[in-house]
Short mmCIF file of C-alpha atoms and ligand atoms in Angstrom, two decimals:
data_model
loop_
_atom_site.label_atom_id
_atom_site.label_comp_id
_atom_site.label_asym_id
_atom_site.label_seq_id
_atom_site.Cartn_x
_atom_site.Cartn_y
_atom_site.Cartn_z
CA MET U 165 3.66 23.56 -17.43
CA ILE U 166 6.18 23.90 -14.56
CA GLU U 167 9.12 25.79 -15.75
CA PRO U 168 12.49 25.14 -14.18
CA GLY U 169 13.01 27.92 -11.47
CA SER U 170 9.58 29.19 -11.69
CA GLY U 171 8.89 29.03 -8.03
CA PHE U 172 6.86 25.84 -8.09
CA ASP U 173 4.11 25.73 -5.34
CA HIS U 174 5.01 23.06 -2.77
CA GLN U 175 1.29 22.59 -1.94
CA GLU U 176 0.62 21.28 -5.50
CA GLY U 177 3.69 18.99 -5.73
CA ILE U 178 6.83 17.54 -4.31
CA PHE U 179 10.23 18.58 -5.60
CA MET U 180 11.86 15.12 -6.54
CA ASN U 181 14.83 14.39 -8.47
CA VAL U 182 14.78 11.85 -11.36
CA THR U 183 16.46 9.08 -9.19
CA GLU U 184 13.97 9.73 -6.39
CA ALA U 185 11.21 9.53 -8.81
CA LEU U 186 12.55 6.41 -10.49
CA ASN U 187 12.92 4.67 -7.01
CA SER U 188 9.80 5.68 -5.44
CA ARG U 189 7.61 4.45 -8.45
CA TYR U 190 5.99 1.26 -8.15
CA SER U 191 2.99 -0.48 -9.59
CA THR U 192 0.17 0.65 -7.24
CA ARG U 193 -2.55 -2.05 -6.89
CA ALA U 194 -4.66 -0.18 -4.27
CA PHE U 195 -5.56 3.35 -4.66
CA LYS U 196 -7.31 5.75 -2.19
CA PRO U 197 -10.48 7.05 -3.33
CA ASP U 198 -9.27 10.80 -3.37
CA PRO U 199 -9.83 12.35 -6.78
CA VAL U 200 -7.00 13.95 -8.94
CA ASP U 201 -7.76 17.20 -10.43
CA LYS U 202 -7.67 17.72 -14.10
CA GLU U 203 -5.00 20.53 -13.97
CA THR U 204 -2.76 18.15 -12.20
CA ILE U 205 -3.36 15.41 -14.98
CA LEU U 206 -2.80 18.00 -17.76
CA ASN U 207 0.57 19.13 -16.11
CA ILE U 208 1.67 15.41 -15.90
CA LEU U 209 0.67 14.80 -19.46
CA GLU U 210 2.25 17.95 -20.72
CA ALA U 211 5.68 17.03 -19.10
CA ALA U 212 5.44 13.56 -20.23
CA THR U 213 4.75 14.17 -23.77
CA ARG U 214 8.29 15.49 -23.91
CA ALA U 215 9.17 11.90 -24.32
CA PRO U 216 11.16 11.37 -27.55
CA SER U 217 9.57 9.61 -30.46
CA TRP U 218 10.63 8.37 -33.82
CA GLY U 219 11.07 11.39 -36.04
CA ASN U 220 8.89 13.48 -33.53
CA THR U 221 6.00 11.62 -34.90
CA GLN U 222 4.46 11.65 -31.40
CA PRO U 223 2.34 8.67 -32.32
CA TRP U 224 0.29 8.82 -28.99
CA GLU U 225 -3.45 9.66 -28.76
CA ILE U 226 -4.39 9.88 -25.07
CA PHE U 227 -7.95 9.29 -23.47
CA VAL U 228 -8.34 10.03 -19.87
CA ALA U 229 -11.32 8.41 -18.08
CA GLY U 230 -12.50 9.68 -14.63
CA GLY U 231 -15.81 10.23 -12.55
CA GLU U 232 -18.96 8.71 -13.78
CA VAL U 233 -17.38 7.55 -17.06
CA LEU U 234 -14.85 5.36 -15.30
CA ASP U 235 -17.52 4.30 -12.94
CA ARG U 236 -19.42 2.79 -15.95
CA LEU U 237 -16.30 1.28 -17.42
CA ARG U 238 -15.42 -0.41 -14.12
CA LYS U 239 -19.01 -1.56 -13.78
CA ALA U 240 -18.90 -3.15 -17.32
CA TYR U 241 -15.41 -4.77 -16.62
CA ILE U 242 -16.64 -6.30 -13.24
CA GLU U 243 -19.54 -7.70 -15.17
CA ASN U 244 -17.56 -9.23 -17.96
CA PHE U 245 -15.25 -10.58 -15.44
CA ARG U 246 -18.05 -12.36 -13.46
CA LYS U 247 -19.50 -13.58 -16.71
CA CYS U 248 -15.89 -14.85 -17.75
CA VAL U 249 -16.31 -12.94 -20.98
CA PRO U 250 -12.91 -13.53 -22.77
CA GLY U 251 -10.66 -10.34 -23.19
CA LYS U 252 -9.92 -9.46 -26.60
CA PRO U 253 -7.32 -6.68 -26.49
CA ASP U 254 -5.90 -4.68 -29.48
CA LEU U 255 -2.42 -5.68 -28.42
CA PRO U 256 -2.64 -9.30 -27.47
CA ALA U 257 -0.43 -10.68 -24.62
CA SER U 258 2.48 -12.86 -25.60
CA GLN U 259 1.69 -16.41 -25.31
CA GLN U 260 5.28 -17.82 -25.02
CA TRP U 261 8.30 -16.32 -23.12
CA PRO U 262 11.96 -17.46 -23.21
CA PRO U 263 12.39 -19.71 -20.02
CA ALA U 264 14.46 -17.20 -18.02
CA LEU U 265 11.65 -14.62 -18.46
CA GLN U 266 8.97 -17.11 -17.63
CA LYS U 267 10.81 -18.18 -14.60
CA ARG U 268 11.10 -14.54 -13.28
CA MET U 269 7.45 -14.04 -13.96
CA GLU U 270 6.36 -17.08 -12.13
CA GLU U 271 8.77 -15.98 -9.21
CA PHE U 272 7.27 -12.61 -9.05
CA VAL U 273 3.63 -13.97 -8.89
CA GLY U 274 4.66 -16.41 -6.30
CA LYS U 275 6.17 -13.63 -4.18
CA ARG U 276 3.05 -11.43 -4.56
CA PHE U 277 0.63 -14.22 -3.55
CA ASN U 278 2.97 -15.13 -0.58
CA SER U 279 2.99 -11.46 0.42
CA LEU U 280 -0.83 -11.25 0.40
CA GLY U 281 -0.86 -14.67 2.47
CA ILE U 282 -2.64 -16.52 -0.48
CA LYS U 283 -1.84 -20.25 -0.83
CA ARG U 284 -1.05 -21.50 -4.36
CA ASP U 285 -4.10 -23.72 -4.39
CA ASP U 286 -6.58 -21.11 -2.97
CA LYS U 287 -8.58 -20.53 -6.19
CA VAL U 288 -11.18 -18.18 -4.48
CA ALA U 289 -8.48 -15.81 -3.01
CA ARG U 290 -6.78 -15.78 -6.44
CA GLN U 291 -9.77 -14.89 -8.31
CA ALA U 292 -10.63 -12.08 -5.65
CA ILE U 293 -7.04 -10.64 -6.41
CA LEU U 294 -7.52 -10.90 -10.15
CA GLU U 295 -10.90 -9.24 -9.89
CA VAL U 296 -8.93 -6.23 -8.55
CA ASN U 297 -7.65 -5.71 -12.03
CA TYR U 298 -10.98 -5.61 -13.43
CA ARG U 299 -11.95 -2.91 -10.52
CA PHE U 300 -8.88 -0.66 -11.97
CA PHE U 301 -7.29 -1.12 -8.59
CA ASP U 302 -10.13 1.40 -7.36
CA ALA U 303 -8.05 4.21 -9.18
CA PRO U 304 -9.86 7.49 -9.68
CA VAL U 305 -8.30 8.08 -12.98
CA VAL U 306 -7.32 5.65 -16.02
CA ILE U 307 -5.22 7.08 -18.89
CA TYR U 308 -5.51 5.12 -22.07
CA LEU U 309 -2.65 5.34 -24.50
CA CYS U 310 -3.77 4.62 -28.07
CA MET U 311 -2.10 4.86 -31.63
CA ASP U 312 -2.91 4.43 -35.16
CA ARG U 313 -3.93 0.82 -35.90
CA THR U 314 -1.46 0.37 -38.85
CA LEU U 315 1.52 1.10 -36.53
CA THR U 316 3.71 -1.43 -35.04
CA ASN U 317 7.14 -1.78 -33.35
CA TRP U 318 8.79 1.57 -33.12
CA PRO U 319 5.87 3.73 -32.45
CA LEU U 320 4.99 1.01 -29.85
CA PHE U 321 8.51 1.72 -28.20
CA ASP U 322 7.34 5.33 -28.20
CA ILE U 323 4.20 4.67 -26.40
CA GLY U 324 6.35 2.64 -23.80
CA MET U 325 8.48 5.75 -23.18
CA LEU U 326 5.46 8.06 -22.87
CA ALA U 327 3.80 5.60 -20.32
CA GLN U 328 6.97 5.59 -18.00
CA SER U 329 7.18 9.43 -18.47
CA ILE U 330 3.58 9.74 -17.19
CA MET U 331 4.33 7.69 -14.27
CA LEU U 332 7.53 9.40 -13.27
CA ALA U 333 5.84 12.92 -13.79
CA ALA U 334 3.02 11.64 -11.61
CA ARG U 335 5.60 11.07 -8.66
CA GLN U 336 6.30 14.70 -8.57
CA TYR U 337 2.57 15.17 -7.44
CA GLY U 338 2.73 12.33 -5.02
CA LEU U 339 0.81 10.18 -7.18
CA GLY U 340 1.00 6.41 -7.70
CA SER U 341 0.32 4.57 -11.04
CA ILE U 342 0.14 1.06 -12.64
CA PRO U 343 0.59 0.41 -16.28
CA ALA U 344 -1.76 -2.48 -16.85
CA TYR U 345 -2.55 -4.66 -19.79
CA MET U 346 -5.65 -5.83 -18.11
CA LEU U 347 -7.13 -2.38 -18.07
CA ALA U 348 -7.19 -2.71 -21.98
CA ILE U 349 -8.54 -6.03 -22.50
CA TYR U 350 -12.16 -5.06 -23.45
CA PRO U 351 -11.29 -2.51 -26.09
CA ASP U 352 -14.82 -2.34 -27.20
CA VAL U 353 -16.17 -1.26 -23.94
CA ILE U 354 -13.56 1.43 -23.56
CA ARG U 355 -13.90 2.54 -27.16
CA ALA U 356 -17.75 3.07 -26.70
CA GLU U 357 -17.49 4.76 -23.37
CA LEU U 358 -14.51 7.22 -24.47
CA GLU U 359 -15.49 7.65 -27.79
CA ILE U 360 -12.27 6.28 -29.39
CA PRO U 361 -12.20 6.11 -33.10
CA ASP U 362 -11.85 2.60 -34.65
CA ASP U 363 -8.65 3.51 -36.36
CA LEU U 364 -6.91 3.71 -33.14
CA SER U 365 -5.41 0.76 -31.19
CA ILE U 366 -5.84 0.92 -27.48
CA ILE U 367 -2.44 -0.24 -26.38
CA ILE U 368 -2.49 0.11 -22.55
CA GLY U 369 -4.19 1.75 -19.55
CA VAL U 370 -2.28 3.61 -16.82
CA ALA U 371 -4.15 3.80 -13.64
CA LEU U 372 -3.30 6.90 -11.69
CA GLY U 373 -4.28 8.17 -8.18
CA TYR U 374 -3.09 8.40 -4.66
CA SER U 375 -1.70 5.10 -3.38
CA ASP U 376 -2.93 3.47 -0.22
CA THR U 377 0.42 2.88 1.11
CA GLU U 378 -0.79 0.75 4.02
CA HIS U 379 -2.68 -1.67 1.87
CA PRO U 380 -1.15 -5.21 1.68
CA GLN U 381 -1.18 -4.93 -2.16
CA ASN U 382 1.25 -2.24 -2.14
CA LYS U 383 3.67 -3.80 0.34
CA LEU U 384 5.89 -5.90 -1.97
CA LYS U 385 8.74 -4.13 -3.68
CA ALA U 386 9.38 -6.14 -6.93
CA SER U 387 12.81 -6.91 -7.03
CA ARG U 388 15.33 -6.31 -10.01
CA ARG U 389 18.27 -8.30 -11.56
CA PRO U 390 21.69 -7.13 -10.16
CA ILE U 391 22.81 -4.30 -12.62
CA ARG U 392 26.21 -5.83 -12.65
CA GLU U 393 24.74 -8.99 -14.15
CA VAL U 394 22.46 -7.19 -16.58
CA ALA U 395 24.89 -4.46 -17.92
CA ARG U 396 28.11 -5.64 -19.82
CA PHE U 397 30.78 -3.17 -20.22
CA LYS U 398 33.55 -3.16 -22.65
CA GLY U 399 36.45 -0.61 -22.96
CA PHE U 400 36.13 0.85 -19.49
C1 LIG T 1392 3.24 -3.68 -20.27
C2 LIG T 1392 2.82 -3.98 -18.77
C3 LIG T 1392 1.67 -4.47 -18.57
C4 LIG T 1392 1.44 -4.68 -17.22
N1 LIG T 1392 0.03 -5.15 -16.81
C5 LIG T 1392 -0.13 -5.50 -15.47
C6 LIG T 1392 -1.50 -5.98 -15.29
O1 LIG T 1392 -2.37 -6.21 -16.13
N2 LIG T 1392 -1.84 -6.18 -14.05
C7 LIG T 1392 -0.94 -5.99 -13.15
O2 LIG T 1392 -1.26 -6.23 -11.87
N3 LIG T 1392 0.31 -5.52 -13.28
C8 LIG T 1392 0.71 -5.16 -14.54
N4 LIG T 1392 1.89 -4.71 -14.73
C9 LIG T 1392 2.77 -4.32 -13.76
C10 LIG T 1392 3.90 -5.30 -13.71
O3 LIG T 1392 3.45 -6.44 -12.97
C11 LIG T 1392 5.23 -4.57 -12.79
O4 LIG T 1392 5.56 -3.43 -13.57
C12 LIG T 1392 6.26 -5.32 -12.48
O5 LIG T 1392 5.84 -6.60 -11.74
C13 LIG T 1392 7.39 -4.67 -11.83
O6 LIG T 1392 6.98 -4.05 -10.48
P1 LIG T 1392 6.83 -2.59 -10.33
O7 LIG T 1392 6.16 -1.76 -11.51
O8 LIG T 1392 6.14 -2.57 -8.88
O9 LIG T 1392 8.42 -2.26 -10.18
C14 LIG T 1392 2.28 -4.38 -16.27
C15 LIG T 1392 3.47 -3.81 -16.46
C16 LIG T 1392 3.73 -3.42 -17.82
C17 LIG T 1392 5.08 -2.80 -18.22
#
């Protein structure tokens, strides 16, 4: 663990304040093949598990896939994708969104395809972009976040905070990441390969690695709603 003032080795990481880490994080959808060493991942996880949790219950169980294990997972995912095997995630996706959120999602997807030069009706190109999810964005590492099957809302909130903490801690090492529902859509495949017990739900995968910053997939910075519209102040 990196202690404050411990003379952190610059070759192993980048000094970065929290705002810089927040602003420089984005969902990486194209990774370089360069590996990430186990010590770095352990440092990131050790820092990230300082995340708060309900009553310090620390509901998370973490499974990290790399090397040949991840290659096998990736192969199985691509096979499933090509055979159109429907996903059956432990935590299903919401089917309906309030209209304002649905609109934002559609706008984001539209901008993404635009930035990649893909036309709305180009099904082949759209499928190719979708397949990138099943290739785990070519990441060298995927971190799966799990929790006991009986748990619901609040522990899920804790898992969310852990996920963001991992992604921010990763920035200090110059690493990119993406939290992706798609990485967890075939839980049976993941469970078998990573020996995840049946009593754990696989919530989400966070792909980790060095971003290919020149890749078109990484060029679009997702916008945000203006903070003065999002935040309402009273008594100031
Ligand atoms: C819970 C969750 C699931 C996500 N799943 C996917 C996914 O399956 N595939 C994908 O390309 N991006 C996925 N994303 C990334 C979002 O699209 C992304 O966070 C959002 O567009 C904002 O962009 P940014 O992360 O680059 O700031 C997911 C994000 C979250 C928080």
